Amino acid sequence: MEIYNRGKSSVNLNNFKFSGDINFTFENATIASGEYLIVAKNKNVYEGNNYKVFQWHNGNLKNFLGNISLFDNYDNIIDFVNYDNKYWWPQEPNGKGPSLELQNISYENMVSKNWKSSNSVGGSPGKSNNSNLLSNIFINEFLTSNDNFNKDEFNEFDDWIEIFNNNDFPINIGGMYITDNFNNLCKFQISYNSTEATIIPAKKHIILWADEQAEQGIFHLNFKLDKDGEEIALVQVIDNDTLFIDSLTYSEQTNNISFGRFPDGTNNWQFINFPTPADSNKNITDIDDEKKLSTTFSLSQNYPNPFNPTTTIEYSIPQSVMLNSFQHLNNSEIPNQVRDDNVKLIVYDILGREVATLVNQKQKPGNYKIDFDANQLSSGIYLYQLKSGTFIQTKKMIVLK
């Protein structure tokens, strides 16, 4: 547990005590103005990090229905919190690595929505909850006038913004802000209670729908993008400081043509005739090359993601010297001796149970697109896997109803 003194003077903690799920009484201790200190089950884990550490000896912090109260030396209650692992309380601190932390020191800690999962495993003991400035995260591509290119999970053609994590490790963007107005940097806060959905894996992307329909889900923003040009900013708030993580000002855009960084995460912006939501950006040459036969298997990230109830999955079957002679045939007419391995595209639930077979046949080299309808599935995380011979690739998708 972490204590913070937000007052302007030091406080003598002698005979201050914790009660509830754990019991501990301070002795010969003070906390300076602006100081953080830790009370831990095992202080050896936290000592040596330039903050005071104390150890309790009775009790344990519960995973649910927890109760902690702090009393002064006159038995007056100073602060208390009753937390849980359900309803509006963040789920991830319940054994998944992050700590449970108050979004801002000025917030009421008895309100569940004022708490969030920490951005990093183990939290930020002994320092501000928002002290870890996120970096190497980019506004990577956006589409301001989506007439008929791609739909969201409600089958609507909406504007979108793609965020790219250029780090070699996952980043949770929950709790960050995104805006289309530099005079209102905290216009929309990305949900901090859905860590599994808001974590961007290393070198991967996530789509935010700029549709002015925030009620449709955690990836739907409360503003639309202006085709004639405006601003976009990704913002992080650290205590009382509002910091730009990435931002840009753009000019007039064209229907169904996105504007993005190429390559991903660089400072080179260009128009993209064939947008690549939730995937690496490609220039015109790359798009033309894709029309040629691939030399390797590949499985793209589905889009939209999350979705309800339909999404699109694209994959490529590589060129083969032997198969050049059979390009005029239908897939069912390819001789077995030419390709012995079926192409399989299968959807699994998070427990590894097969829930849908999308492809199970021999296929000619080429680029394929499959529309998957998850109308019969419940909300949750699913895996889709492309397999042929020794090649296996798996990606994650989210059904959000």
XYZ file of C-alpha atoms in Angstrom:
401
model
C 0.000 0.000 0.000
C 1.178 3.511 -0.780
C 0.490 6.651 1.285
C 0.922 10.173 -0.057
C 1.011 13.457 1.877
C -0.621 16.067 -0.327
C -0.528 18.654 2.477
C 1.900 21.557 2.773
C 3.625 20.387 5.952
C 5.091 17.221 7.430
C 2.921 14.880 9.471
C 4.053 12.912 12.526
C 2.690 9.395 11.969
C 3.473 8.028 15.434
C 0.592 5.776 16.505
C -1.249 6.273 13.221
C -2.600 2.877 12.266
C -4.136 0.798 9.502
C -7.138 -1.353 10.291
C -9.318 -3.709 8.277
C -7.801 -6.440 6.139
C -4.360 -5.615 7.518
C -3.264 -4.209 10.882
C -0.235 -1.974 11.313
C 0.768 0.877 13.649
C 3.449 3.441 12.759
C 6.251 4.136 15.242
C 8.849 6.932 15.019
C 7.726 7.871 11.513
C 6.999 11.124 9.698
C 5.859 11.838 6.162
C 7.028 15.064 4.530
C 4.907 17.259 2.280
C 4.710 15.611 -1.143
C 6.301 12.402 0.123
C 5.250 8.859 -0.754
C 5.822 5.885 1.542
C 5.050 2.184 1.323
C 3.593 -0.318 3.775
C 4.238 -3.821 2.455
C 3.805 -7.439 3.418
C 7.529 -7.936 2.745
C 9.532 -4.718 2.925
C 12.662 -6.413 1.562
C 11.069 -6.376 -1.882
C 10.840 -2.567 -1.923
C 13.763 -1.275 0.163
C 16.621 0.589 -1.481
C 14.486 2.616 -3.894
C 14.735 6.043 -2.220
C 11.421 5.892 -0.382
C 10.457 4.752 3.110
C 9.167 1.214 3.472
C 7.327 -0.306 6.425
C 6.130 -3.868 6.939
C 2.818 -5.057 8.344
C 2.705 -8.343 10.241
C -0.969 -9.183 10.473
C -3.472 -9.712 7.675
C -3.469 -9.749 3.878
C -4.876 -7.585 1.127
C -7.880 -9.404 -0.314
C -8.536 -9.955 -4.003
C -12.151 -8.854 -3.578
C -14.334 -7.043 -1.049
C -11.254 -5.469 0.497
C -11.392 -2.936 3.321
C -8.593 -0.628 4.486
C -8.892 2.253 6.963
C -6.271 4.721 8.218
C -6.665 6.249 11.722
C -4.685 9.006 13.415
C -3.228 8.774 16.911
C -6.588 9.835 18.392
C -8.475 7.077 16.546
C -10.053 9.544 14.145
C -10.491 8.045 10.696
C -8.250 9.821 8.166
C -9.050 7.853 5.022
C -10.571 4.556 3.973
C -11.326 2.543 0.844
C -13.532 -0.456 0.127
C -12.479 -2.076 -3.138
C -13.667 -5.029 -5.197
C -12.806 -7.003 -8.340
C -16.118 -6.683 -10.168
C -18.624 -4.169 -11.445
C -16.777 -0.940 -12.319
C -13.562 -1.868 -10.555
C -10.598 -2.648 -12.864
C -10.131 -6.406 -13.258
C -6.437 -6.611 -14.131
C -4.977 -5.883 -10.653
C -6.639 -9.113 -9.490
C -3.551 -11.266 -9.997
C -2.660 -10.189 -13.547
C 0.311 -7.940 -12.683
C -0.802 -4.290 -12.576
C -1.501 -2.520 -9.313
C -4.751 -0.774 -8.438
C -4.061 2.957 -8.432
C -5.988 6.180 -7.977
C -6.127 8.166 -11.208
C -5.486 11.468 -9.489
C -4.655 12.331 -5.884
C -7.549 14.793 -5.792
C -10.153 12.126 -6.641
C -12.469 10.454 -4.140
C -11.066 6.962 -3.577
C -14.405 5.382 -2.671
C -15.606 5.779 -6.278
C -14.600 2.772 -8.372
C -14.289 4.699 -11.649
C -11.606 6.902 -10.071
C -9.274 3.897 -9.897
C -7.420 2.267 -12.759
C -4.930 -0.468 -13.540
C -1.344 0.714 -13.515
C 0.338 1.079 -16.900
C 3.193 -1.162 -15.791
C 3.359 -4.490 -13.976
C 3.866 -3.920 -10.263
C 2.649 -0.330 -10.398
C 4.737 2.680 -9.401
C 5.460 2.317 -5.663
C 6.989 5.355 -3.985
C 6.204 7.793 -6.773
C 3.326 9.370 -8.676
C 0.851 6.903 -10.166
C 1.240 8.634 -13.510
C 4.984 9.123 -13.322
C 5.840 6.805 -16.211
C 5.770 8.948 -19.325
C 4.767 6.811 -22.277
C 6.870 7.140 -25.421
C 7.286 5.673 -28.894
C 3.508 5.655 -29.420
C 2.281 7.314 -32.595
C -0.796 8.576 -34.343
C 0.119 6.455 -37.333
C -2.736 6.780 -39.838
C -6.178 8.340 -40.051
C -9.134 8.504 -42.429
C -11.381 11.563 -42.272
C -13.969 10.747 -44.937
C -14.807 7.063 -44.899
C -17.630 6.691 -47.420
C -17.296 3.034 -48.305
C -13.901 1.687 -47.292
C -14.304 -0.113 -43.959
C -17.054 -0.463 -41.353
C -16.971 -0.478 -37.582
C -18.590 -3.234 -35.523
C -21.979 -1.555 -36.047
C -21.599 -1.755 -39.843
C -21.097 2.011 -40.101
C -18.561 3.760 -42.327
C -16.917 6.037 -39.747
C -13.753 8.089 -39.543
C -10.918 6.443 -37.658
C -7.515 7.044 -36.121
C -4.833 4.362 -35.915
C -2.433 4.275 -32.939
C 0.881 2.415 -33.347
C 3.086 1.023 -30.556
C 6.639 1.179 -31.841
C 8.091 -0.280 -28.637
C 9.454 -3.787 -28.228
C 6.980 -4.406 -25.404
C 3.200 -4.005 -24.920
C 1.786 -0.595 -23.948
C -1.530 0.096 -22.252
C -3.087 3.299 -23.614
C -5.981 3.146 -21.146
C -6.348 6.445 -19.305
C -4.691 8.490 -22.052
C -6.568 11.258 -23.856
C -7.141 11.936 -27.546
C -8.462 15.142 -29.048
C -9.059 17.056 -32.266
C -8.626 20.419 -30.538
C -5.341 21.655 -29.067
C -7.380 23.986 -26.829
C -9.154 20.989 -25.280
C -6.447 18.386 -24.776
C -8.534 16.134 -22.515
C -11.527 15.982 -24.849
C -11.818 12.179 -24.728
C -10.289 9.748 -22.253
C -9.581 6.217 -23.444
C -11.094 3.677 -21.050
C -8.833 2.688 -18.167
C -11.101 -0.187 -17.034
C -10.537 -2.462 -20.039
C -6.846 -3.239 -19.952
C -7.081 -6.430 -22.035
C -8.580 -4.393 -24.870
C -6.465 -1.229 -24.556
C -3.078 -2.956 -24.444
C -1.292 -2.607 -27.795
C 1.217 -5.427 -28.358
C 4.752 -4.579 -29.436
C 4.914 -3.207 -33.014
C 1.125 -3.465 -33.391
C -1.796 -1.094 -33.965
C -5.211 -0.238 -32.575
C -8.120 1.632 -34.203
C -10.154 4.408 -32.561
C -13.396 5.305 -34.350
C -13.847 9.097 -34.611
C -17.613 8.894 -35.009
C -18.974 11.102 -32.217
C -20.685 8.013 -30.826
C -18.833 7.304 -27.589
C -21.831 5.357 -26.335
C -21.024 2.592 -28.873
C -17.985 1.354 -26.960
C -14.553 2.056 -25.551
C -12.977 2.565 -28.996
C -15.546 5.116 -30.153
C -14.658 8.778 -29.618
C -16.837 11.786 -28.836
C -15.722 13.717 -31.912
C -15.472 13.352 -35.687
C -12.550 14.345 -37.892
C -12.871 17.386 -40.143
C -12.186 16.561 -43.789
C -11.131 20.181 -44.419
C -8.287 19.914 -41.921
C -7.720 20.248 -38.171
C -5.598 18.809 -35.357
C -5.145 15.440 -33.649
C -3.251 14.872 -30.414
C -2.565 11.913 -28.138
C -2.093 13.162 -24.587
C -0.991 11.841 -21.209
C -1.760 13.563 -17.900
C 0.883 13.175 -15.188
C -0.457 14.686 -11.961
C -1.113 18.307 -12.930
C 0.903 18.252 -16.152
C -0.744 17.617 -19.528
C 1.828 16.280 -21.989
C 1.753 15.641 -25.734
C 2.698 12.070 -26.636
C 2.086 12.691 -30.336
C 0.275 15.331 -32.366
C -0.188 16.696 -35.868
C -2.045 19.327 -37.854
C -3.374 18.182 -41.220
C -4.823 19.890 -44.291
C -7.750 18.992 -46.564
C -8.289 15.255 -47.103
C -9.849 13.102 -49.845
C -12.674 10.562 -49.552
C -11.506 7.033 -48.726
C -7.816 7.971 -48.903
C -6.007 7.883 -45.584
C -3.014 9.921 -44.426
C -0.306 7.992 -42.621
C 3.313 7.551 -41.669
C 5.446 5.466 -43.989
C 7.146 3.437 -42.710
C 5.178 3.124 -39.471
C 6.301 5.439 -36.675
C 8.505 7.668 -38.861
C 8.123 11.369 -39.631
C 7.363 10.722 -43.299
C 3.642 11.311 -43.944
C 1.918 10.456 -47.205
C -1.518 9.803 -48.656
C -2.420 6.104 -48.846
C -4.772 5.175 -51.693
C -5.631 1.868 -50.056
C -5.828 2.497 -46.278
C -4.427 -0.113 -43.903
C -6.384 0.090 -40.619
C -4.772 -1.893 -37.769
C -1.937 -2.951 -40.081
C 1.410 -1.604 -41.283
C 1.171 1.292 -43.708
C 2.092 0.685 -47.331
C 2.873 3.046 -50.175
C 1.555 2.806 -53.715
C 4.378 0.516 -54.810
C 3.667 -1.852 -51.936
C -0.003 -1.995 -52.829
C 0.782 -2.785 -56.468
C 3.229 -5.451 -55.342
C 0.563 -7.057 -53.188
C -1.466 -7.695 -56.305
C 1.390 -9.944 -57.394
C 1.757 -13.320 -55.779
C 3.373 -13.365 -52.363
C 6.571 -15.292 -51.672
C 5.646 -16.021 -48.052
C 2.603 -16.910 -46.001
C 1.098 -13.992 -44.119
C -1.893 -13.391 -41.870
C -3.086 -9.808 -41.354
C -4.807 -8.305 -38.339
C -8.569 -8.426 -38.725
C -10.488 -5.197 -39.193
C -12.404 -3.736 -37.586
C -11.117 -4.932 -34.228
C -12.939 -4.995 -31.817
C -16.025 -5.800 -33.888
C -19.733 -6.621 -33.697
C -20.693 -8.882 -35.353
C -18.608 -8.983 -38.581
C -14.932 -8.494 -39.330
C -12.564 -9.105 -42.251
C -9.485 -11.341 -42.202
C -6.905 -11.182 -44.990
C -4.106 -13.656 -45.672
C -1.647 -14.586 -48.423
C -0.609 -17.930 -49.892
C 2.932 -17.874 -51.318
C 4.082 -18.332 -54.878
C 5.290 -21.794 -55.851
C 7.278 -22.757 -58.968
C 5.213 -25.890 -59.481
C 1.947 -24.037 -59.030
C 2.757 -21.583 -61.826
C 1.463 -24.180 -64.274
C -1.890 -24.381 -62.486
C -2.869 -20.716 -62.135
C -5.684 -21.174 -64.659
C -7.404 -23.801 -62.469
C -9.926 -23.350 -59.716
C -8.800 -24.172 -56.175
C -10.700 -27.470 -56.233
C -8.938 -28.498 -59.473
C -5.360 -28.219 -58.167
C -3.786 -31.716 -58.209
C -3.090 -33.161 -54.757
C 0.487 -33.990 -55.656
C 1.198 -30.304 -56.326
C 0.226 -29.156 -52.844
C -0.305 -31.801 -50.193
C -1.200 -29.371 -47.405
C -4.592 -27.834 -46.891
C -4.911 -24.202 -45.951
C -6.798 -23.902 -42.681
C -8.146 -20.744 -41.094
C -9.747 -21.555 -37.755
C -11.190 -19.455 -34.933
C -10.671 -20.531 -31.307
C -11.941 -19.194 -28.016
C -9.507 -18.127 -25.298
C -9.518 -21.697 -23.896
C -8.355 -23.105 -27.226
C -11.692 -24.587 -28.257
C -12.507 -24.425 -31.956
C -15.543 -22.228 -32.588
C -15.430 -21.738 -36.366
C -13.646 -23.113 -39.419
C -13.387 -20.410 -42.058
C -11.142 -22.195 -44.579
C -10.148 -25.853 -44.954
C -9.068 -26.587 -48.514
C -6.226 -26.407 -51.000
C -5.746 -22.918 -52.437
C -3.742 -21.363 -55.215
C -1.127 -18.729 -54.336
C -2.697 -15.329 -53.912
C -4.216 -12.827 -51.529
C -7.442 -13.825 -49.820
C -10.091 -11.984 -47.833
C -12.619 -13.676 -45.529
C -15.586 -12.023 -43.822
C -16.243 -13.573 -40.423
C -19.647 -13.259 -38.746
C -19.469 -13.720 -34.957
C -23.167 -13.228 -34.412
C -23.401 -16.534 -32.517
C -20.450 -15.785 -30.239
C -20.482 -13.933 -26.946
C -18.271 -10.936 -26.176
C -14.672 -11.791 -25.457
C -11.206 -12.455 -26.840
C -10.833 -14.983 -29.653
C -7.859 -16.321 -31.609
C -7.740 -16.980 -35.334
C -5.048 -19.203 -36.790
C -3.747 -19.743 -40.327
C -2.091 -23.103 -40.848
C -0.614 -24.820 -43.900
C 2.076 -27.453 -43.686
C 4.692 -26.247 -41.196
C 3.423 -22.651 -41.298
C 1.291 -21.542 -38.341
C 0.377 -17.973 -37.408
C -2.140 -16.847 -34.807
C -3.647 -13.443 -34.049
C -6.077 -12.086 -31.458
C -9.440 -10.445 -32.110
C -12.105 -9.047 -29.790
C -15.874 -9.466 -30.091
C -17.468 -6.509 -28.304
C -21.274 -6.555 -28.095
